Amino acid sequence: MHDRNTNRKTAQAMLRATQRLGLGGSLLLLTGCSWQWVRHSHDAVALQPALASCTIEAEQRFPVRNEVAQKTVYADQYERCRKTADCDGKKYARVSRPHTESYSMDVNADSRRDQMDGCMMRKGWRSELKW
């Protein structure tokens, strides 16, 4: 359990770093790193059979369940000023307006991933971030 939490914290820290660094820095940071299954037990089940059975188990227990979610985002718009005095002498003012975006999300994704991690741990494997 500790390793999975540490791995998630590392991934969350990487996400925050990529958001701060922008696209160029993100590509540099992410180049060459990936999640891999690593044997942690001398009597581990072979990787491919473990993956196959754990995937089936996780998908049966937590099937894909897409739901529509919404979020509010703000977009800048330019509006004509009625009085130039209200807009520092300019004809247009930039105004940030909210609007709602809808998107689909799998509400079972985290539970399915946790189920997969637990199953693979029982079979002698753990997921590690490799640089």
CSV table of N, CA and C in Angstrom, one decimal:
chain,number,residue,atom,x,y,z
A,1,MET,N,0.8,-1.2,0.0
A,1,MET,CA,0.0,0.0,0.0
A,1,MET,C,0.9,1.2,0.0
A,2,HIS,N,2.0,1.2,0.8
A,2,HIS,CA,2.8,2.4,0.9
A,2,HIS,C,3.4,2.7,-0.5
A,3,ASP,N,3.9,1.7,-1.3
A,3,ASP,CA,4.5,1.9,-2.6
A,3,ASP,C,3.5,2.6,-3.5
A,4,ARG,N,2.3,2.1,-3.5
A,4,ARG,CA,1.3,2.7,-4.4
A,4,ARG,C,1.0,4.2,-4.1
A,5,ASN,N,0.9,4.5,-2.8
A,5,ASN,CA,0.6,5.8,-2.4
A,5,ASN,C,1.8,6.7,-2.7
A,6,THR,N,3.0,6.2,-2.5
A,6,THR,CA,4.2,7.0,-2.9
A,6,THR,C,4.3,7.2,-4.4
A,7,ASN,N,3.9,6.2,-5.2
A,7,ASN,CA,3.9,6.3,-6.6
A,7,ASN,C,2.9,7.4,-7.1
A,8,ARG,N,1.7,7.4,-6.5
A,8,ARG,CA,0.7,8.3,-6.8
A,8,ARG,C,1.1,9.7,-6.4
A,9,LYS,N,1.8,9.9,-5.3
A,9,LYS,CA,2.2,11.2,-4.9
A,9,LYS,C,3.3,11.7,-5.8
A,10,THR,N,4.1,10.8,-6.3
A,10,THR,CA,5.2,11.2,-7.3
A,10,THR,C,4.5,11.6,-8.6
A,11,ALA,N,3.5,10.9,-9.0
A,11,ALA,CA,2.8,11.2,-10.2
A,11,ALA,C,2.1,12.6,-10.1
A,12,GLN,N,1.5,12.8,-8.9
A,12,GLN,CA,0.8,14.1,-8.7
A,12,GLN,C,1.8,15.2,-8.7
A,13,ALA,N,2.9,15.0,-8.1
A,13,ALA,CA,4.0,16.0,-8.1
A,13,ALA,C,4.5,16.3,-9.5
A,14,MET,N,4.6,15.3,-10.3
A,14,MET,CA,5.0,15.5,-11.7
A,14,MET,C,4.0,16.3,-12.5
A,15,LEU,N,2.7,16.0,-12.2
A,15,LEU,CA,1.6,16.7,-12.9
A,15,LEU,C,1.7,18.2,-12.6
A,16,ARG,N,1.8,18.5,-11.3
A,16,ARG,CA,1.9,19.9,-10.9
A,16,ARG,C,3.2,20.6,-11.5
A,17,ALA,N,4.3,19.8,-11.6
A,17,ALA,CA,5.5,20.4,-12.2
A,17,ALA,C,5.3,20.7,-13.7
A,18,THR,N,4.6,19.7,-14.4
A,18,THR,CA,4.4,19.9,-15.8
A,18,THR,C,3.4,21.1,-16.1
A,19,GLN,N,2.5,21.3,-15.2
A,19,GLN,CA,1.6,22.5,-15.3
A,19,GLN,C,2.3,23.8,-15.2
A,20,ARG,N,3.3,23.8,-14.3
A,20,ARG,CA,4.1,25.0,-14.1
A,20,ARG,C,5.1,25.2,-15.2
A,21,LEU,N,5.7,24.2,-15.7
A,21,LEU,CA,6.7,24.3,-16.7
A,21,LEU,C,6.3,24.6,-18.1
A,22,GLY,N,5.0,24.3,-18.4
A,22,GLY,CA,4.5,24.5,-19.8
A,22,GLY,C,4.9,23.3,-20.7
A,23,LEU,N,4.5,23.4,-21.9
A,23,LEU,CA,4.7,22.3,-22.9
A,23,LEU,C,6.1,21.9,-23.0
A,24,GLY,N,7.0,22.8,-23.3
A,24,GLY,CA,8.4,22.5,-23.5
A,24,GLY,C,9.0,21.8,-22.3
A,25,GLY,N,8.9,22.3,-21.1
A,25,GLY,CA,9.4,21.7,-19.9
A,25,GLY,C,8.7,20.4,-19.6
A,26,SER,N,7.5,20.3,-19.9
A,26,SER,CA,6.7,19.1,-19.7
A,26,SER,C,7.3,17.9,-20.5
A,27,LEU,N,7.5,18.2,-21.8
A,27,LEU,CA,8.1,17.2,-22.7
A,27,LEU,C,9.5,16.7,-22.2
A,28,LEU,N,10.3,17.7,-21.8
A,28,LEU,CA,11.6,17.4,-21.3
A,28,LEU,C,11.5,16.5,-20.0
A,29,LEU,N,10.6,16.9,-19.1
A,29,LEU,CA,10.4,16.2,-17.8
A,29,LEU,C,9.9,14.7,-18.0
A,30,LEU,N,9.0,14.6,-19.0
A,30,LEU,CA,8.3,13.3,-19.2
A,30,LEU,C,9.1,12.4,-20.1
A,31,THR,N,10.0,12.8,-20.8
A,31,THR,CA,10.8,12.0,-21.7
A,31,THR,C,11.4,10.9,-21.0
A,32,GLY,N,11.1,9.6,-21.4
A,32,GLY,CA,11.8,8.5,-20.9
A,32,GLY,C,11.3,7.9,-19.6
A,33,CYS,N,10.2,8.4,-19.1
A,33,CYS,CA,9.7,7.8,-17.9
A,33,CYS,C,8.3,7.1,-18.2
A,34,SER,N,8.1,6.0,-17.5
A,34,SER,CA,6.9,5.2,-17.7
A,34,SER,C,6.6,4.3,-16.5
A,35,TRP,N,5.4,3.9,-16.4
A,35,TRP,CA,5.0,2.9,-15.4
A,35,TRP,C,5.3,1.5,-15.9
A,36,GLN,N,5.9,0.7,-15.0
A,36,GLN,CA,6.2,-0.7,-15.4
A,36,GLN,C,5.8,-1.6,-14.2
A,37,TRP,N,5.5,-2.8,-14.6
A,37,TRP,CA,5.2,-3.8,-13.5
A,37,TRP,C,6.6,-4.4,-13.2
A,38,VAL,N,6.9,-4.5,-11.9
A,38,VAL,CA,8.1,-5.0,-11.4
A,38,VAL,C,7.9,-6.1,-10.4
A,39,ARG,N,8.6,-7.2,-10.6
A,39,ARG,CA,8.4,-8.4,-9.7
A,39,ARG,C,8.9,-8.1,-8.3
A,40,HIS,N,8.1,-8.3,-7.3
A,40,HIS,CA,8.5,-8.0,-5.9
A,40,HIS,C,8.4,-9.3,-5.0
A,41,SER,N,8.1,-10.4,-5.7
A,41,SER,CA,8.1,-11.7,-4.9
A,41,SER,C,8.8,-12.7,-5.7
A,42,HIS,N,9.6,-13.6,-5.1
A,42,HIS,CA,10.3,-14.6,-5.8
A,42,HIS,C,9.4,-15.7,-6.4
A,43,ASP,N,8.2,-15.8,-5.8
A,43,ASP,CA,7.3,-16.8,-6.4
A,43,ASP,C,6.1,-16.1,-7.2
A,44,ALA,N,6.4,-15.0,-7.8
A,44,ALA,CA,5.4,-14.3,-8.6
A,44,ALA,C,4.9,-15.1,-9.7
A,45,VAL,N,3.6,-15.0,-10.0
A,45,VAL,CA,3.0,-15.6,-11.2
A,45,VAL,C,3.6,-14.9,-12.4
A,46,ALA,N,3.7,-15.6,-13.6
A,46,ALA,CA,4.3,-15.0,-14.8
A,46,ALA,C,3.4,-13.7,-15.1
A,47,LEU,N,4.1,-12.7,-15.7
A,47,LEU,CA,3.5,-11.4,-15.9
A,47,LEU,C,2.3,-11.4,-16.8
A,48,GLN,N,2.3,-12.0,-17.9
A,48,GLN,CA,1.2,-12.0,-18.9
A,48,GLN,C,-0.1,-12.7,-18.3
A,49,PRO,N,0.1,-13.9,-17.7
A,49,PRO,CA,-1.1,-14.5,-17.1
A,49,PRO,C,-1.7,-13.6,-15.9
A,50,ALA,N,-0.8,-13.0,-15.2
A,50,ALA,CA,-1.2,-12.2,-14.0
A,50,ALA,C,-2.0,-11.0,-14.6
A,51,LEU,N,-1.4,-10.3,-15.6
A,51,LEU,CA,-2.1,-9.2,-16.2
A,51,LEU,C,-3.5,-9.5,-16.8
A,52,ALA,N,-3.5,-10.7,-17.4
A,52,ALA,CA,-4.8,-11.1,-18.1
A,52,ALA,C,-5.9,-11.3,-17.0
A,53,SER,N,-5.5,-12.1,-16.0
A,53,SER,CA,-6.6,-12.4,-14.9
A,53,SER,C,-6.9,-11.2,-14.1
A,54,CYS,N,-6.0,-10.4,-13.8
A,54,CYS,CA,-6.3,-9.2,-13.0
A,54,CYS,C,-7.1,-8.1,-13.8
A,55,THR,N,-6.8,-8.0,-15.1
A,55,THR,CA,-7.6,-7.1,-15.9
A,55,THR,C,-9.1,-7.6,-15.9
A,56,ILE,N,-9.3,-8.9,-16.2
A,56,ILE,CA,-10.6,-9.4,-16.2
A,56,ILE,C,-11.3,-9.2,-14.8
A,57,GLU,N,-10.6,-9.5,-13.7
A,57,GLU,CA,-11.2,-9.3,-12.4
A,57,GLU,C,-11.6,-7.8,-12.1
A,58,ALA,N,-10.7,-6.9,-12.5
A,58,ALA,CA,-10.9,-5.5,-12.2
A,58,ALA,C,-12.1,-5.0,-13.1
A,59,GLU,N,-12.1,-5.4,-14.4
A,59,GLU,CA,-13.2,-4.9,-15.2
A,59,GLU,C,-14.5,-5.5,-14.9
A,60,GLN,N,-14.6,-6.7,-14.3
A,60,GLN,CA,-15.8,-7.3,-13.9
A,60,GLN,C,-16.3,-6.6,-12.6
A,61,ARG,N,-15.4,-6.3,-11.7
A,61,ARG,CA,-15.8,-5.7,-10.5
A,61,ARG,C,-16.1,-4.2,-10.6
A,62,PHE,N,-15.4,-3.5,-11.5
A,62,PHE,CA,-15.6,-2.1,-11.7
A,62,PHE,C,-15.6,-1.8,-13.2
A,63,PRO,N,-16.7,-2.1,-13.9
A,63,PRO,CA,-16.8,-1.9,-15.3
A,63,PRO,C,-16.8,-0.4,-15.7
A,64,VAL,N,-16.4,-0.1,-16.9
A,64,VAL,CA,-16.4,1.3,-17.4
A,64,VAL,C,-17.8,1.8,-17.2
A,65,ARG,N,-17.9,3.0,-16.5
A,65,ARG,CA,-19.2,3.6,-16.3
A,65,ARG,C,-19.0,5.1,-16.5
A,66,ASN,N,-19.2,5.5,-17.8
A,66,ASN,CA,-19.1,6.9,-18.2
A,66,ASN,C,-20.3,7.7,-17.7
A,67,GLU,N,-20.0,8.9,-17.2
A,67,GLU,CA,-21.0,9.8,-16.8
A,67,GLU,C,-20.6,11.2,-17.3
A,68,VAL,N,-21.6,12.0,-17.5
A,68,VAL,CA,-21.3,13.4,-18.0
A,68,VAL,C,-21.0,14.3,-16.7
A,69,ALA,N,-19.9,14.9,-16.8
A,69,ALA,CA,-19.5,15.9,-15.7
A,69,ALA,C,-19.5,17.3,-16.4
A,70,GLN,N,-19.5,18.3,-15.5
A,70,GLN,CA,-19.5,19.6,-16.0
A,70,GLN,C,-18.5,20.4,-15.2
A,71,LYS,N,-17.9,21.4,-15.8
A,71,LYS,CA,-17.0,22.3,-15.1
A,71,LYS,C,-17.2,23.7,-15.7
A,72,THR,N,-16.9,24.7,-14.9
A,72,THR,CA,-17.0,26.1,-15.3
A,72,THR,C,-15.6,26.6,-15.7
A,73,VAL,N,-15.6,27.2,-16.8
A,73,VAL,CA,-14.3,27.8,-17.3
A,73,VAL,C,-14.6,29.2,-17.7
A,74,TYR,N,-13.6,30.0,-17.6
A,74,TYR,CA,-13.7,31.5,-17.9
A,74,TYR,C,-13.0,31.8,-19.2
A,75,ALA,N,-13.7,32.5,-20.0
A,75,ALA,CA,-13.1,32.9,-21.3
A,75,ALA,C,-13.2,34.4,-21.4
A,76,ASP,N,-12.1,35.0,-21.9
A,76,ASP,CA,-12.1,36.5,-22.2
A,76,ASP,C,-12.9,36.8,-23.4
A,77,GLN,N,-13.7,37.9,-23.3
A,77,GLN,CA,-14.5,38.4,-24.4
A,77,GLN,C,-14.2,39.9,-24.4
A,78,TYR,N,-14.4,40.5,-25.6
A,78,TYR,CA,-14.2,41.9,-25.7
A,78,TYR,C,-15.6,42.5,-26.0
A,79,GLU,N,-16.0,43.5,-25.1
A,79,GLU,CA,-17.3,44.1,-25.3
A,79,GLU,C,-17.1,45.6,-25.5
A,80,ARG,N,-17.9,46.1,-26.4
A,80,ARG,CA,-17.9,47.6,-26.7
A,80,ARG,C,-18.3,48.4,-25.4
A,81,CYS,N,-17.5,49.4,-25.2
A,81,CYS,CA,-17.8,50.2,-24.0
A,81,CYS,C,-18.8,51.2,-24.4
A,82,ARG,N,-19.7,51.5,-23.5
A,82,ARG,CA,-20.8,52.5,-23.7
A,82,ARG,C,-20.2,53.9,-23.5
A,83,LYS,N,-19.3,54.0,-22.5
A,83,LYS,CA,-18.7,55.2,-22.2
A,83,LYS,C,-17.2,55.0,-22.2
A,84,THR,N,-16.5,55.7,-23.0
A,84,THR,CA,-15.0,55.5,-23.0
A,84,THR,C,-14.4,55.8,-21.7
A,85,ALA,N,-15.0,56.6,-20.8
A,85,ALA,CA,-14.5,56.9,-19.5
A,85,ALA,C,-14.5,55.6,-18.6
A,86,ASP,N,-15.4,54.7,-18.9
A,86,ASP,CA,-15.5,53.5,-18.1
A,86,ASP,C,-14.4,52.5,-18.5
A,87,CYS,N,-13.8,52.7,-19.6
A,87,CYS,CA,-12.8,51.7,-20.2
A,87,CYS,C,-11.5,52.4,-20.4
A,88,ASP,N,-11.1,53.3,-19.5
A,88,ASP,CA,-9.8,53.9,-19.6
A,88,ASP,C,-9.5,54.5,-21.0
A,89,GLY,N,-10.6,55.1,-21.6
A,89,GLY,CA,-10.4,55.7,-22.9
A,89,GLY,C,-10.4,54.8,-24.1
A,90,LYS,N,-10.6,53.5,-23.9
A,90,LYS,CA,-10.6,52.6,-25.0
A,90,LYS,C,-12.1,52.3,-25.4
A,91,LYS,N,-12.2,51.8,-26.6
A,91,LYS,CA,-13.5,51.5,-27.2
A,91,LYS,C,-14.0,50.1,-26.7
A,92,TYR,N,-13.1,49.2,-26.4
A,92,TYR,CA,-13.5,47.9,-25.9
A,92,TYR,C,-12.9,47.5,-24.6
A,93,ALA,N,-13.6,46.7,-23.9
A,93,ALA,CA,-13.0,46.2,-22.6
A,93,ALA,C,-13.0,44.7,-22.6
A,94,ARG,N,-12.0,44.2,-22.0
A,94,ARG,CA,-11.8,42.7,-21.9
A,94,ARG,C,-12.6,42.3,-20.7
A,95,VAL,N,-13.5,41.3,-20.8
A,95,VAL,CA,-14.3,40.9,-19.7
A,95,VAL,C,-14.2,39.3,-19.7
A,96,SER,N,-14.0,38.8,-18.5
A,96,SER,CA,-13.9,37.4,-18.3
A,96,SER,C,-15.3,36.8,-18.0
A,97,ARG,N,-15.9,36.0,-18.8
A,97,ARG,CA,-17.2,35.4,-18.7
A,97,ARG,C,-17.2,33.9,-18.4
A,98,PRO,N,-18.0,33.5,-17.5
A,98,PRO,CA,-18.0,32.0,-17.2
A,98,PRO,C,-18.9,31.3,-18.3
A,99,HIS,N,-18.5,30.1,-18.6
A,99,HIS,CA,-19.3,29.2,-19.3
A,99,HIS,C,-19.1,27.8,-18.9
A,100,THR,N,-20.1,26.9,-19.1
A,100,THR,CA,-20.0,25.5,-18.6
A,100,THR,C,-19.6,24.6,-19.8
A,101,GLU,N,-18.6,23.7,-19.5
A,101,GLU,CA,-18.2,22.7,-20.4
A,101,GLU,C,-18.6,21.4,-19.9
A,102,SER,N,-19.1,20.5,-20.7
A,102,SER,CA,-19.5,19.1,-20.4
A,102,SER,C,-18.4,18.2,-20.9
A,103,TYR,N,-18.2,17.1,-20.2
A,103,TYR,CA,-17.2,16.1,-20.7
A,103,TYR,C,-17.6,14.8,-20.1
A,104,SER,N,-17.1,13.7,-20.7
A,104,SER,CA,-17.4,12.4,-20.2
A,104,SER,C,-16.3,11.9,-19.3
A,105,MET,N,-16.6,11.2,-18.2
A,105,MET,CA,-15.6,10.6,-17.4
A,105,MET,C,-16.0,9.3,-16.9
A,106,ASP,N,-15.0,8.4,-16.8
A,106,ASP,CA,-15.3,7.0,-16.2
A,106,ASP,C,-15.2,7.1,-14.7
A,107,VAL,N,-16.3,7.0,-14.0
A,107,VAL,CA,-16.3,7.2,-12.6
A,107,VAL,C,-15.7,6.0,-11.8
A,108,ASN,N,-15.5,4.9,-12.5
A,108,ASN,CA,-15.0,3.7,-11.9
A,108,ASN,C,-13.5,3.5,-12.2
A,109,ALA,N,-12.9,4.5,-12.9
A,109,ALA,CA,-11.4,4.3,-13.3
A,109,ALA,C,-10.5,4.1,-12.1
A,110,ASP,N,-10.6,5.0,-11.1
A,110,ASP,CA,-9.7,4.9,-9.9
A,110,ASP,C,-9.9,3.6,-9.2
A,111,SER,N,-11.2,3.2,-9.0
A,111,SER,CA,-11.5,1.9,-8.3
A,111,SER,C,-10.9,0.7,-9.1
A,112,ARG,N,-11.1,0.8,-10.4
A,112,ARG,CA,-10.6,-0.3,-11.2
A,112,ARG,C,-9.1,-0.4,-11.2
A,113,ARG,N,-8.4,0.8,-11.2
A,113,ARG,CA,-7.0,0.8,-11.1
A,113,ARG,C,-6.5,0.3,-9.7
A,114,ASP,N,-7.2,0.6,-8.6
A,114,ASP,CA,-6.8,0.1,-7.3
A,114,ASP,C,-7.0,-1.4,-7.2
A,115,GLN,N,-8.1,-1.9,-7.8
A,115,GLN,CA,-8.4,-3.3,-7.9
A,115,GLN,C,-7.3,-4.0,-8.6
A,116,MET,N,-6.9,-3.5,-9.8
A,116,MET,CA,-5.8,-4.0,-10.6
A,116,MET,C,-4.5,-4.1,-9.8
A,117,ASP,N,-4.1,-3.0,-9.1
A,117,ASP,CA,-2.9,-2.9,-8.3
A,117,ASP,C,-2.9,-4.0,-7.2
A,118,GLY,N,-4.0,-4.1,-6.5
A,118,GLY,CA,-4.1,-5.1,-5.4
A,118,GLY,C,-4.0,-6.5,-5.9
A,119,CYS,N,-4.7,-6.8,-7.0
A,119,CYS,CA,-4.6,-8.1,-7.6
A,119,CYS,C,-3.2,-8.4,-8.1
A,120,MET,N,-2.5,-7.5,-8.7
A,120,MET,CA,-1.1,-7.7,-9.2
A,120,MET,C,-0.2,-7.9,-8.0
A,121,MET,N,-0.4,-7.1,-6.9
A,121,MET,CA,0.4,-7.3,-5.7
A,121,MET,C,0.3,-8.7,-5.1
A,122,ARG,N,-1.0,-9.2,-5.1
A,122,ARG,CA,-1.2,-10.6,-4.6
A,122,ARG,C,-0.5,-11.6,-5.5
A,123,LYS,N,-0.3,-11.3,-6.8
A,123,LYS,CA,0.3,-12.2,-7.7
A,123,LYS,C,1.8,-12.0,-7.8
A,124,GLY,N,2.4,-11.0,-7.0
A,124,GLY,CA,3.8,-10.8,-6.9
A,124,GLY,C,4.4,-9.7,-7.7
A,125,TRP,N,3.5,-8.8,-8.1
A,125,TRP,CA,4.0,-7.7,-9.0
A,125,TRP,C,3.5,-6.3,-8.4
A,126,ARG,N,4.3,-5.3,-8.6
A,126,ARG,CA,3.9,-3.9,-8.3
A,126,ARG,C,4.2,-3.0,-9.4
A,127,SER,N,3.5,-1.9,-9.5
A,127,SER,CA,3.7,-0.9,-10.5
A,127,SER,C,4.7,0.2,-10.0
A,128,GLU,N,5.7,0.4,-10.8
A,128,GLU,CA,6.7,1.4,-10.4
A,128,GLU,C,7.0,2.4,-11.5
A,129,LEU,N,7.2,3.6,-11.1
A,129,LEU,CA,7.6,4.7,-12.1
A,129,LEU,C,9.1,4.5,-12.4
A,130,LYS,N,9.4,4.3,-13.7
A,130,LYS,CA,10.8,4.1,-14.1
A,130,LYS,C,11.2,5.3,-14.9
A,131,TRP,N,12.3,5.9,-14.6
A,131,TRP,CA,12.9,7.1,-15.3
A,131,TRP,C,13.8,6.7,-16.4
